[in-house]
């Protein structure tokens, strides 16, 4: 079977690496990626397709007899690419435009939670600055302010004081996030520890996938502005089997059932960002695709055939599939980012030593890289995902940072404390 993977980041490199190991490819199928990156090129044939040109993507799939399209990032999903492919009978992993509103509109998801009685923070949807200011007065500080639409992971502010909250509202309604900030959601601040949970669904059947913990803040000790994620590890021990059952029962299942009942069945992966409160898991937000950098650590542990699982979602046969198998080891990834990320990252600097890093046993996934002649260079904000494995988080952390230290890239930086909460718990026994 031939497979087309759409995307160019670290998530897509991890997916390409795992898809290339699938029997569909090992038995003679071809793996294509568009547009890809230098790392993905090691596992797939890169093709110059623009995901916003639906007709071109459909034409390529027809020409190359693509049996499965895997849509990596959120923007093509929210743009309805999956609908265009399904209309031509092409199996696709990813939700429809209507169902992808789970990520495309934070207000849509909050309203769905209210209808389906899914635990989440109290909220108010606002479409202008005055209403937002009134909501801030109602909630007080700390408070969470979110641009409603897609803002590349940068439209959320957890404001600990009112000055910060007012500044966040002003940013949104002054147009900092473009169309994503046409509306906003003001939420109550939840207390607890965050975790990520992933489930696969074909619109009817649901299958638990894996857990992870991300590190959103740019600075060590979880300080500084939010980013797309500076590192992650999987599994997340804080998300126990009992808590995972609660998440499936109280959050994932009612989401899938409600969307199906309302005529917008959801097919693909549900990525639930959770707050583990004293009253149990509560939904922070949904993403309509695999997480980045959570995918890198989940794929490092996955032992099942990824293509089989994704095809089962795409063809409505997930009930017949075997549950995913994962290594009992922990995987931990460290994001190496360009200087000045998450503001305006400095591009163009050289990167050396990836072979040395991987000689330690780690895997380096490319996120924002490019080739300048023979030289690997910086071409994005988050540039490399250096991923190690070990018996626990402490061991996986040591493996990842040993690989980080083998890389020579003066224009990159990273946090040195990924996994710090769990490392501290492991030290306490």
Tab-separated table of C-alpha atoms in Angstrom:
chain	number	residue	atom	x	y	z
A	1	UNK	CA	0.000	0.000	0.000
A	2	UNK	CA	1.221	3.488	-0.860
A	3	UNK	CA	0.913	6.137	1.866
A	4	UNK	CA	1.014	9.944	1.700
A	5	UNK	CA	1.991	11.869	4.839
A	6	UNK	CA	1.310	15.609	4.911
A	7	UNK	CA	3.443	17.925	7.038
A	8	UNK	CA	6.992	19.056	7.671
A	9	UNK	CA	7.659	19.100	11.411
A	10	UNK	CA	9.036	16.893	14.134
A	11	UNK	CA	5.676	15.177	14.563
A	12	UNK	CA	5.696	14.238	10.894
A	13	UNK	CA	9.285	12.967	11.044
A	14	UNK	CA	8.285	10.676	13.920
A	15	UNK	CA	5.219	9.485	11.990
A	16	UNK	CA	7.269	8.925	8.827
A	17	UNK	CA	9.911	6.984	10.769
A	18	UNK	CA	7.260	4.696	12.251
A	19	UNK	CA	5.185	4.371	9.053
A	20	UNK	CA	8.339	3.340	7.166
A	21	UNK	CA	8.547	0.340	9.514
A	22	UNK	CA	4.970	-0.745	8.679
A	23	UNK	CA	4.356	-3.929	6.723
A	24	UNK	CA	2.536	-1.878	4.077
A	25	UNK	CA	5.833	-0.165	3.232
A	26	UNK	CA	8.215	-3.016	4.027
A	27	UNK	CA	6.332	-5.266	1.600
A	28	UNK	CA	6.826	-2.929	-1.347
A	29	UNK	CA	4.564	0.042	-0.775
A	30	UNK	CA	5.835	3.593	-1.154
A	31	UNK	CA	5.818	6.279	1.534
A	32	UNK	CA	5.523	9.847	0.237
A	33	UNK	CA	5.683	13.030	2.302
A	34	UNK	CA	4.740	16.593	1.403
A	35	UNK	CA	6.536	18.858	1.859
A	36	UNK	CA	8.657	17.001	4.424
A	37	UNK	CA	12.076	18.027	5.737
A	38	UNK	CA	15.658	16.658	5.538
A	39	UNK	CA	14.959	14.145	8.293
A	40	UNK	CA	11.725	12.902	6.742
A	41	UNK	CA	13.632	12.484	3.462
A	42	UNK	CA	15.533	9.612	5.116
A	43	UNK	CA	12.275	7.649	5.414
A	44	UNK	CA	10.017	8.911	2.610
A	45	UNK	CA	10.054	10.304	-0.914
A	46	UNK	CA	9.429	14.051	-0.691
A	47	UNK	CA	6.935	15.599	-3.095
A	48	UNK	CA	6.173	19.326	-3.581
A	49	UNK	CA	2.474	19.292	-2.761
A	50	UNK	CA	0.634	22.229	-1.198
A	51	UNK	CA	-1.952	20.947	1.304
A	52	UNK	CA	-4.129	23.996	0.632
A	53	UNK	CA	-4.514	22.883	-3.007
A	54	UNK	CA	-7.029	20.100	-2.470
A	55	UNK	CA	-7.337	19.282	-6.164
A	56	UNK	CA	-3.575	18.789	-6.472
A	57	UNK	CA	-3.488	16.495	-3.436
A	58	UNK	CA	-6.409	14.435	-4.797
A	59	UNK	CA	-4.761	14.227	-8.238
A	60	UNK	CA	-1.482	13.020	-6.718
A	61	UNK	CA	-3.289	10.384	-4.661
A	62	UNK	CA	-5.088	9.124	-7.762
A	63	UNK	CA	-1.901	9.060	-9.850
A	64	UNK	CA	0.169	7.237	-7.211
A	65	UNK	CA	-2.653	4.928	-6.055
A	66	UNK	CA	-2.430	6.166	-2.477
A	67	UNK	CA	-4.200	3.795	-0.085
A	68	UNK	CA	-3.937	6.028	2.991
A	69	UNK	CA	-3.395	9.742	3.543
A	70	UNK	CA	-2.123	10.790	6.980
A	71	UNK	CA	-2.674	14.487	7.727
A	72	UNK	CA	-0.129	15.611	10.317
A	73	UNK	CA	-0.847	19.267	11.206
A	74	UNK	CA	-4.105	20.888	12.235
A	75	UNK	CA	-4.473	23.595	9.557
A	76	UNK	CA	-5.312	21.227	6.640
A	77	UNK	CA	-7.870	19.463	8.845
A	78	UNK	CA	-9.594	22.703	9.810
A	79	UNK	CA	-9.450	23.642	6.113
A	80	UNK	CA	-11.428	20.513	5.181
A	81	UNK	CA	-8.789	18.552	3.257
A	82	UNK	CA	-10.053	15.272	4.729
A	83	UNK	CA	-13.506	15.969	3.271
A	84	UNK	CA	-12.056	16.558	-0.194
A	85	UNK	CA	-10.146	13.274	-0.059
A	86	UNK	CA	-13.085	11.253	1.286
A	87	UNK	CA	-15.318	12.666	-1.440
A	88	UNK	CA	-13.025	10.922	-3.943
A	89	UNK	CA	-12.988	7.642	-2.016
A	90	UNK	CA	-9.433	8.084	-0.686
A	91	UNK	CA	-8.948	6.729	2.870
A	92	UNK	CA	-7.691	9.497	5.135
A	93	UNK	CA	-6.599	9.608	8.776
A	94	UNK	CA	-7.997	12.799	10.247
A	95	UNK	CA	-11.369	14.370	11.028
A	96	UNK	CA	-13.723	16.275	8.754
A	97	UNK	CA	-13.758	20.067	8.718
A	98	UNK	CA	-16.863	20.096	10.901
A	99	UNK	CA	-15.382	17.725	13.499
A	100	UNK	CA	-11.977	19.457	13.411
A	101	UNK	CA	-13.663	22.465	15.009
A	102	UNK	CA	-12.699	20.679	18.230
A	103	UNK	CA	-9.305	22.279	17.646
A	104	UNK	CA	-10.225	25.035	15.228
A	105	UNK	CA	-12.513	26.779	17.733
A	106	UNK	CA	-11.959	26.662	21.471
A	107	UNK	CA	-15.445	28.060	21.968
A	108	UNK	CA	-16.929	25.189	19.929
A	109	UNK	CA	-15.253	22.681	22.230
A	110	UNK	CA	-16.306	24.456	25.417
A	111	UNK	CA	-19.911	24.539	24.214
A	112	UNK	CA	-19.744	20.815	23.353
A	113	UNK	CA	-18.444	20.089	26.859
A	114	UNK	CA	-21.390	21.950	28.294
A	115	UNK	CA	-23.887	19.997	26.162
A	116	UNK	CA	-22.267	16.616	26.902
A	117	UNK	CA	-21.581	17.284	30.604
A	118	UNK	CA	-17.823	16.849	30.121
A	119	UNK	CA	-15.730	18.230	33.011
A	120	UNK	CA	-13.941	21.435	31.998
A	121	UNK	CA	-13.192	24.901	33.372
A	122	UNK	CA	-15.937	27.483	33.605
A	123	UNK	CA	-15.791	29.900	30.676
A	124	UNK	CA	-17.231	32.830	28.767
A	125	UNK	CA	-17.044	33.288	24.977
A	126	UNK	CA	-16.400	36.898	23.928
A	127	UNK	CA	-16.153	38.688	20.582
A	128	UNK	CA	-14.944	42.135	21.656
A	129	UNK	CA	-12.667	43.758	24.210
A	130	UNK	CA	-15.453	45.159	26.407
A	131	UNK	CA	-17.054	41.755	26.921
A	132	UNK	CA	-13.631	40.272	27.589
A	133	UNK	CA	-12.911	42.878	30.264
A	134	UNK	CA	-16.262	42.140	31.905
A	135	UNK	CA	-15.374	38.434	31.945
A	136	UNK	CA	-12.008	39.199	33.558
A	137	UNK	CA	-13.823	41.090	36.302
A	138	UNK	CA	-16.079	38.079	36.837
A	139	UNK	CA	-13.267	35.501	37.055
A	140	UNK	CA	-10.528	37.618	38.656
A	141	UNK	CA	-6.914	36.456	38.588
A	142	UNK	CA	-5.379	34.018	37.969
A	143	UNK	CA	-7.328	33.510	34.750
A	144	UNK	CA	-6.815	31.913	31.327
A	145	UNK	CA	-7.272	33.874	28.087
A	146	UNK	CA	-7.408	32.030	24.753
A	147	UNK	CA	-7.727	33.211	21.166
A	148	UNK	CA	-10.582	31.143	19.758
A	149	UNK	CA	-8.918	29.939	16.557
A	150	UNK	CA	-5.639	28.371	15.460
A	151	UNK	CA	-2.683	30.445	16.667
A	152	UNK	CA	0.206	27.972	16.268
A	153	UNK	CA	0.250	27.188	19.982
A	154	UNK	CA	0.800	30.829	20.937
A	155	UNK	CA	-2.726	32.152	21.536
A	156	UNK	CA	-3.064	31.076	25.171
A	157	UNK	CA	-2.112	33.138	28.216
A	158	UNK	CA	-2.256	31.863	31.783
A	159	UNK	CA	-2.392	35.238	33.523
A	160	UNK	CA	-1.403	35.223	37.179
A	161	UNK	CA	-2.326	38.901	37.613
A	162	UNK	CA	-4.857	41.320	36.129
A	163	UNK	CA	-2.247	43.427	34.321
A	164	UNK	CA	-1.095	40.336	32.413
A	165	UNK	CA	-4.710	39.361	31.719
A	166	UNK	CA	-5.599	42.793	30.334
A	167	UNK	CA	-2.466	42.752	28.146
A	168	UNK	CA	-3.478	39.345	26.756
A	169	UNK	CA	-6.970	40.580	25.915
A	170	UNK	CA	-5.510	43.668	24.252
A	171	UNK	CA	-3.173	41.490	22.171
A	172	UNK	CA	-6.029	39.322	20.927
A	173	UNK	CA	-8.382	42.136	19.980
A	174	UNK	CA	-5.583	44.294	18.538
A	175	UNK	CA	-5.092	41.600	15.914
A	176	UNK	CA	-1.889	39.936	17.108
A	177	UNK	CA	-3.269	36.506	16.159
A	178	UNK	CA	-5.134	37.593	13.031
A	179	UNK	CA	-8.370	35.778	12.305
A	180	UNK	CA	-7.680	33.380	15.197
A	181	UNK	CA	-8.386	36.285	17.547
A	182	UNK	CA	-11.744	37.338	16.110
A	183	UNK	CA	-13.218	35.765	19.240
A	184	UNK	CA	-11.752	34.674	22.554
A	185	UNK	CA	-12.528	32.399	25.461
A	186	UNK	CA	-11.985	33.534	29.048
A	187	UNK	CA	-11.679	30.600	31.463
A	188	UNK	CA	-11.394	30.022	35.149
A	189	UNK	CA	-7.931	28.963	36.327
A	190	UNK	CA	-7.743	25.270	37.203
A	191	UNK	CA	-5.350	23.923	39.813
A	192	UNK	CA	-3.560	20.624	39.217
A	193	UNK	CA	-0.986	18.912	37.047
A	194	UNK	CA	-1.319	18.794	33.272
A	195	UNK	CA	-1.118	15.617	31.201
A	196	UNK	CA	-1.905	14.573	27.638
A	197	UNK	CA	-4.023	11.587	26.636
A	198	UNK	CA	-4.506	10.229	23.124
A	199	UNK	CA	-7.293	8.004	21.808
A	200	UNK	CA	-8.022	6.665	18.329
A	201	UNK	CA	-11.539	6.534	16.911
A	202	UNK	CA	-13.256	5.721	13.628
A	203	UNK	CA	-16.321	7.695	14.671
A	204	UNK	CA	-17.944	4.795	16.492
A	205	UNK	CA	-15.328	2.623	18.168
A	206	UNK	CA	-12.751	4.177	20.511
A	207	UNK	CA	-9.318	2.801	21.414
A	208	UNK	CA	-7.008	4.227	24.090
A	209	UNK	CA	-3.584	5.022	22.638
A	210	UNK	CA	-1.030	6.544	25.042
A	211	UNK	CA	-0.263	9.238	27.594
A	212	UNK	CA	2.457	11.878	27.746
A	213	UNK	CA	3.449	15.061	29.547
A	214	UNK	CA	4.520	18.147	27.634
A	215	UNK	CA	6.472	21.207	28.830
A	216	UNK	CA	4.887	24.311	27.303
A	217	UNK	CA	6.858	27.134	28.896
A	218	UNK	CA	10.073	28.217	27.222
A	219	UNK	CA	12.080	28.473	30.458
A	220	UNK	CA	13.295	25.982	33.026
A	221	UNK	CA	11.015	25.385	35.973
A	222	UNK	CA	8.075	26.081	33.617
A	223	UNK	CA	8.699	29.823	33.390
A	224	UNK	CA	8.367	32.329	30.565
A	225	UNK	CA	5.947	32.430	27.623
A	226	UNK	CA	4.031	29.459	26.272
A	227	UNK	CA	5.457	27.659	23.253
A	228	UNK	CA	4.408	24.799	21.013
A	229	UNK	CA	6.229	22.541	23.494
A	230	UNK	CA	9.853	22.343	24.677
A	231	UNK	CA	9.927	18.633	25.468
A	232	UNK	CA	7.823	15.667	26.546
A	233	UNK	CA	7.921	12.163	27.942
A	234	UNK	CA	5.716	9.094	27.659
A	235	UNK	CA	4.079	7.400	29.425
A	236	UNK	CA	2.930	9.892	32.064
A	237	UNK	CA	2.963	7.997	35.394
A	238	UNK	CA	0.738	10.668	36.932
A	239	UNK	CA	-2.029	9.519	34.571
A	240	UNK	CA	-2.704	6.173	36.245
A	241	UNK	CA	-4.756	3.357	34.726
A	242	UNK	CA	-7.681	4.376	36.943
A	243	UNK	CA	-7.461	7.986	35.784
A	244	UNK	CA	-7.188	6.886	32.138
A	245	UNK	CA	-10.421	4.932	32.570
A	246	UNK	CA	-12.099	8.064	33.920
A	247	UNK	CA	-10.829	10.067	30.944
A	248	UNK	CA	-12.184	7.518	28.489
A	249	UNK	CA	-15.555	7.306	30.256
A	250	UNK	CA	-16.169	10.944	31.168
A	251	UNK	CA	-14.359	12.869	28.432
A	252	UNK	CA	-13.462	10.859	25.298
A	253	UNK	CA	-16.572	8.647	24.996
A	254	UNK	CA	-19.134	11.455	25.431
A	255	UNK	CA	-17.220	13.587	22.924
A	256	UNK	CA	-17.334	10.875	20.246
A	257	UNK	CA	-20.964	10.010	21.006
A	258	UNK	CA	-22.129	13.634	20.967
A	259	UNK	CA	-20.376	14.473	17.708
A	260	UNK	CA	-21.805	11.348	16.071
A	261	UNK	CA	-25.327	12.092	17.336
A	262	UNK	CA	-25.090	15.663	16.022
A	263	UNK	CA	-24.135	14.491	12.525
A	264	UNK	CA	-20.424	15.332	12.664
A	265	UNK	CA	-18.750	11.987	13.455
A	266	UNK	CA	-15.098	12.281	14.433
A	267	UNK	CA	-12.502	9.998	12.820
A	268	UNK	CA	-8.813	10.185	13.695
A	269	UNK	CA	-6.935	10.839	16.907
A	270	UNK	CA	-8.355	12.780	19.826
A	271	UNK	CA	-5.613	14.548	21.761
A	272	UNK	CA	-7.007	15.602	25.133
A	273	UNK	CA	-5.066	18.151	27.123
A	274	UNK	CA	-6.029	17.435	30.726
A	275	UNK	CA	-5.788	19.069	34.129
A	276	UNK	CA	-5.660	16.517	36.931
A	277	UNK	CA	-7.663	18.373	39.562
A	278	UNK	CA	-8.658	17.289	43.075
A	279	UNK	CA	-12.063	16.375	41.585
A	280	UNK	CA	-10.588	14.238	38.794
A	281	UNK	CA	-9.432	14.829	35.214
A	282	UNK	CA	-10.820	17.931	33.525
A	283	UNK	CA	-10.493	18.845	29.840
A	284	UNK	CA	-8.332	21.874	29.082
A	285	UNK	CA	-8.671	21.602	25.313
A	286	UNK	CA	-8.729	19.173	22.411
A	287	UNK	CA	-6.377	18.900	19.489
A	288	UNK	CA	-7.591	17.149	16.341
A	289	UNK	CA	-4.217	15.542	15.491
A	290	UNK	CA	-1.233	13.962	17.174
A	291	UNK	CA	0.692	16.281	19.491
A	292	UNK	CA	4.094	17.794	18.885
A	293	UNK	CA	6.416	16.854	20.641
A	294	UNK	CA	4.282	14.113	22.262
A	295	UNK	CA	4.221	12.114	19.001
A	296	UNK	CA	7.994	11.796	19.052
A	297	UNK	CA	7.985	9.994	22.397
A	298	UNK	CA	4.890	7.896	21.657
A	299	UNK	CA	6.283	6.694	18.322
A	300	UNK	CA	9.588	5.874	20.040
A	301	UNK	CA	7.686	3.445	22.275
A	302	UNK	CA	5.113	2.102	19.784
A	303	UNK	CA	5.686	-1.537	18.809
A	304	UNK	CA	2.497	-2.041	16.756
A	305	UNK	CA	2.150	-1.399	13.027
A	306	UNK	CA	1.166	2.276	12.850
A	307	UNK	CA	-0.234	2.116	9.311
A	308	UNK	CA	-2.638	-0.691	10.293
A	309	UNK	CA	-4.030	1.354	13.186
A	310	UNK	CA	-4.431	4.542	11.156
A	311	UNK	CA	-6.021	2.681	8.232
A	312	UNK	CA	-8.519	1.056	10.623
A	313	UNK	CA	-9.577	4.526	11.765
A	314	UNK	CA	-9.820	5.729	8.177
A	315	UNK	CA	-11.935	2.769	7.012
A	316	UNK	CA	-14.252	2.397	10.015
A	317	UNK	CA	-12.777	-0.956	11.082
A	318	UNK	CA	-11.121	0.013	14.374
A	319	UNK	CA	-13.268	-2.514	16.275
A	320	UNK	CA	-11.411	-5.282	14.418
A	321	UNK	CA	-7.931	-3.926	15.179
A	322	UNK	CA	-5.658	-5.073	17.976
A	323	UNK	CA	-4.961	-2.499	20.721
A	324	UNK	CA	-1.599	-0.770	20.310
A	325	UNK	CA	1.442	-2.316	21.981
A	326	UNK	CA	4.072	-0.101	23.576
A	327	UNK	CA	7.496	-0.689	25.076
A	328	UNK	CA	7.389	-0.524	28.887
A	329	UNK	CA	10.330	1.871	28.714
A	330	UNK	CA	9.978	5.628	29.021
A	331	UNK	CA	10.839	7.875	26.077
A	332	UNK	CA	11.797	11.520	26.644
A	333	UNK	CA	12.399	14.175	24.010
A	334	UNK	CA	14.202	17.504	24.336
A	335	UNK	CA	13.357	20.272	21.882
A	336	UNK	CA	16.355	22.198	20.589
A	337	UNK	CA	14.985	25.562	19.469
A	338	UNK	CA	16.360	28.549	17.587
A	339	UNK	CA	17.570	31.509	19.595
A	340	UNK	CA	14.786	34.027	20.283
A	341	UNK	CA	12.024	31.366	20.012
A	342	UNK	CA	9.043	31.698	20.565
A	343	UNK	CA	9.216	35.278	19.268
A	344	UNK	CA	11.158	35.656	15.989
A	345	UNK	CA	13.557	32.704	15.779
A	346	UNK	CA	16.970	33.291	14.227
A	347	UNK	CA	17.325	31.040	11.190
A	348	UNK	CA	20.285	29.947	9.120
A	349	UNK	CA	22.787	28.690	11.690
A	350	UNK	CA	24.516	25.357	11.083
A	351	UNK	CA	23.851	22.052	12.868
A	352	UNK	CA	26.463	19.320	13.261
A	353	UNK	CA	26.753	16.101	15.232
A	354	UNK	CA	23.402	14.386	14.668
A	355	UNK	CA	25.216	11.159	13.760
A	356	UNK	CA	27.176	11.398	17.025
A	357	UNK	CA	23.941	11.976	18.928
A	358	UNK	CA	22.277	8.936	17.387
A	359	UNK	CA	25.382	6.835	18.057
A	360	UNK	CA	24.469	7.163	21.748
A	361	UNK	CA	21.263	5.191	21.021
A	362	UNK	CA	19.004	8.238	20.826
A	363	UNK	CA	16.815	9.235	17.882
A	364	UNK	CA	16.920	12.803	16.549
A	365	UNK	CA	13.746	13.933	14.799
A	366	UNK	CA	14.005	16.945	12.486
A	367	UNK	CA	11.448	19.709	13.015
A	368	UNK	CA	12.681	23.015	11.582
A	369	UNK	CA	15.695	22.079	9.467
A	370	UNK	CA	16.823	22.696	5.897
A	371	UNK	CA	19.810	21.818	3.750
A	372	UNK	CA	22.149	24.514	2.419
A	373	UNK	CA	24.292	22.493	0.074
A	374	UNK	CA	25.610	19.718	2.322
A	375	UNK	CA	25.121	21.726	5.519
A	376	UNK	CA	22.117	21.159	7.790
A	377	UNK	CA	20.735	24.518	8.911
A	378	UNK	CA	18.140	26.057	11.210
A	379	UNK	CA	14.849	26.759	9.407
A	380	UNK	CA	12.246	27.193	12.137
A	381	UNK	CA	11.520	27.850	15.787
A	382	UNK	CA	11.594	24.307	17.129
A	383	UNK	CA	14.415	22.684	15.196
A	384	UNK	CA	15.338	19.242	16.602
A	385	UNK	CA	13.639	16.722	18.910
A	386	UNK	CA	16.359	14.707	20.616
A	387	UNK	CA	14.721	11.558	21.970
A	388	UNK	CA	16.120	9.027	24.432
A	389	UNK	CA	14.713	5.940	26.149
A	390	UNK	CA	15.273	4.350	29.522
A	391	UNK	CA	13.770	2.253	32.293
A	392	UNK	CA	12.183	5.345	33.857
A	393	UNK	CA	11.999	9.108	33.316
A	394	UNK	CA	15.335	9.681	35.055
A	395	UNK	CA	17.127	7.230	32.767
A	396	UNK	CA	15.375	8.494	29.631
A	397	UNK	CA	16.259	12.067	30.574
A	398	UNK	CA	19.927	11.145	30.961
A	399	UNK	CA	19.897	9.397	27.578
A	400	UNK	CA	18.298	12.371	25.832
A	401	UNK	CA	20.671	14.964	27.274
A	402	UNK	CA	23.720	12.816	26.479
A	403	UNK	CA	22.592	12.992	22.847
A	404	UNK	CA	21.855	16.741	23.076
A	405	UNK	CA	25.434	17.293	24.253
A	406	UNK	CA	26.790	15.492	21.169
A	407	UNK	CA	25.189	18.081	18.850
A	408	UNK	CA	27.078	21.231	17.865
A	409	UNK	CA	24.689	24.089	17.079
A	410	UNK	CA	25.596	27.422	18.738
A	411	UNK	CA	22.364	29.035	17.540
A	412	UNK	CA	20.136	26.482	19.295
A	413	UNK	CA	19.071	26.333	22.943
A	414	UNK	CA	17.055	23.894	25.046
A	415	UNK	CA	15.623	23.479	28.496
A	416	UNK	CA	17.794	21.278	30.712
A	417	UNK	CA	14.982	20.100	32.982
A	418	UNK	CA	12.530	18.182	30.773
A	419	UNK	CA	10.818	15.613	32.982
A	420	UNK	CA	11.735	17.449	36.179
A	421	UNK	CA	8.540	16.753	38.109
A	422	UNK	CA	8.691	13.007	37.533
A	423	UNK	CA	12.465	12.871	38.107
A	424	UNK	CA	11.853	14.470	41.514
A	425	UNK	CA	9.109	11.937	42.313
A	426	UNK	CA	11.361	9.040	41.262
A	427	UNK	CA	14.132	10.347	43.498
A	428	UNK	CA	11.725	10.263	46.440
A	429	UNK	CA	10.960	6.620	45.673
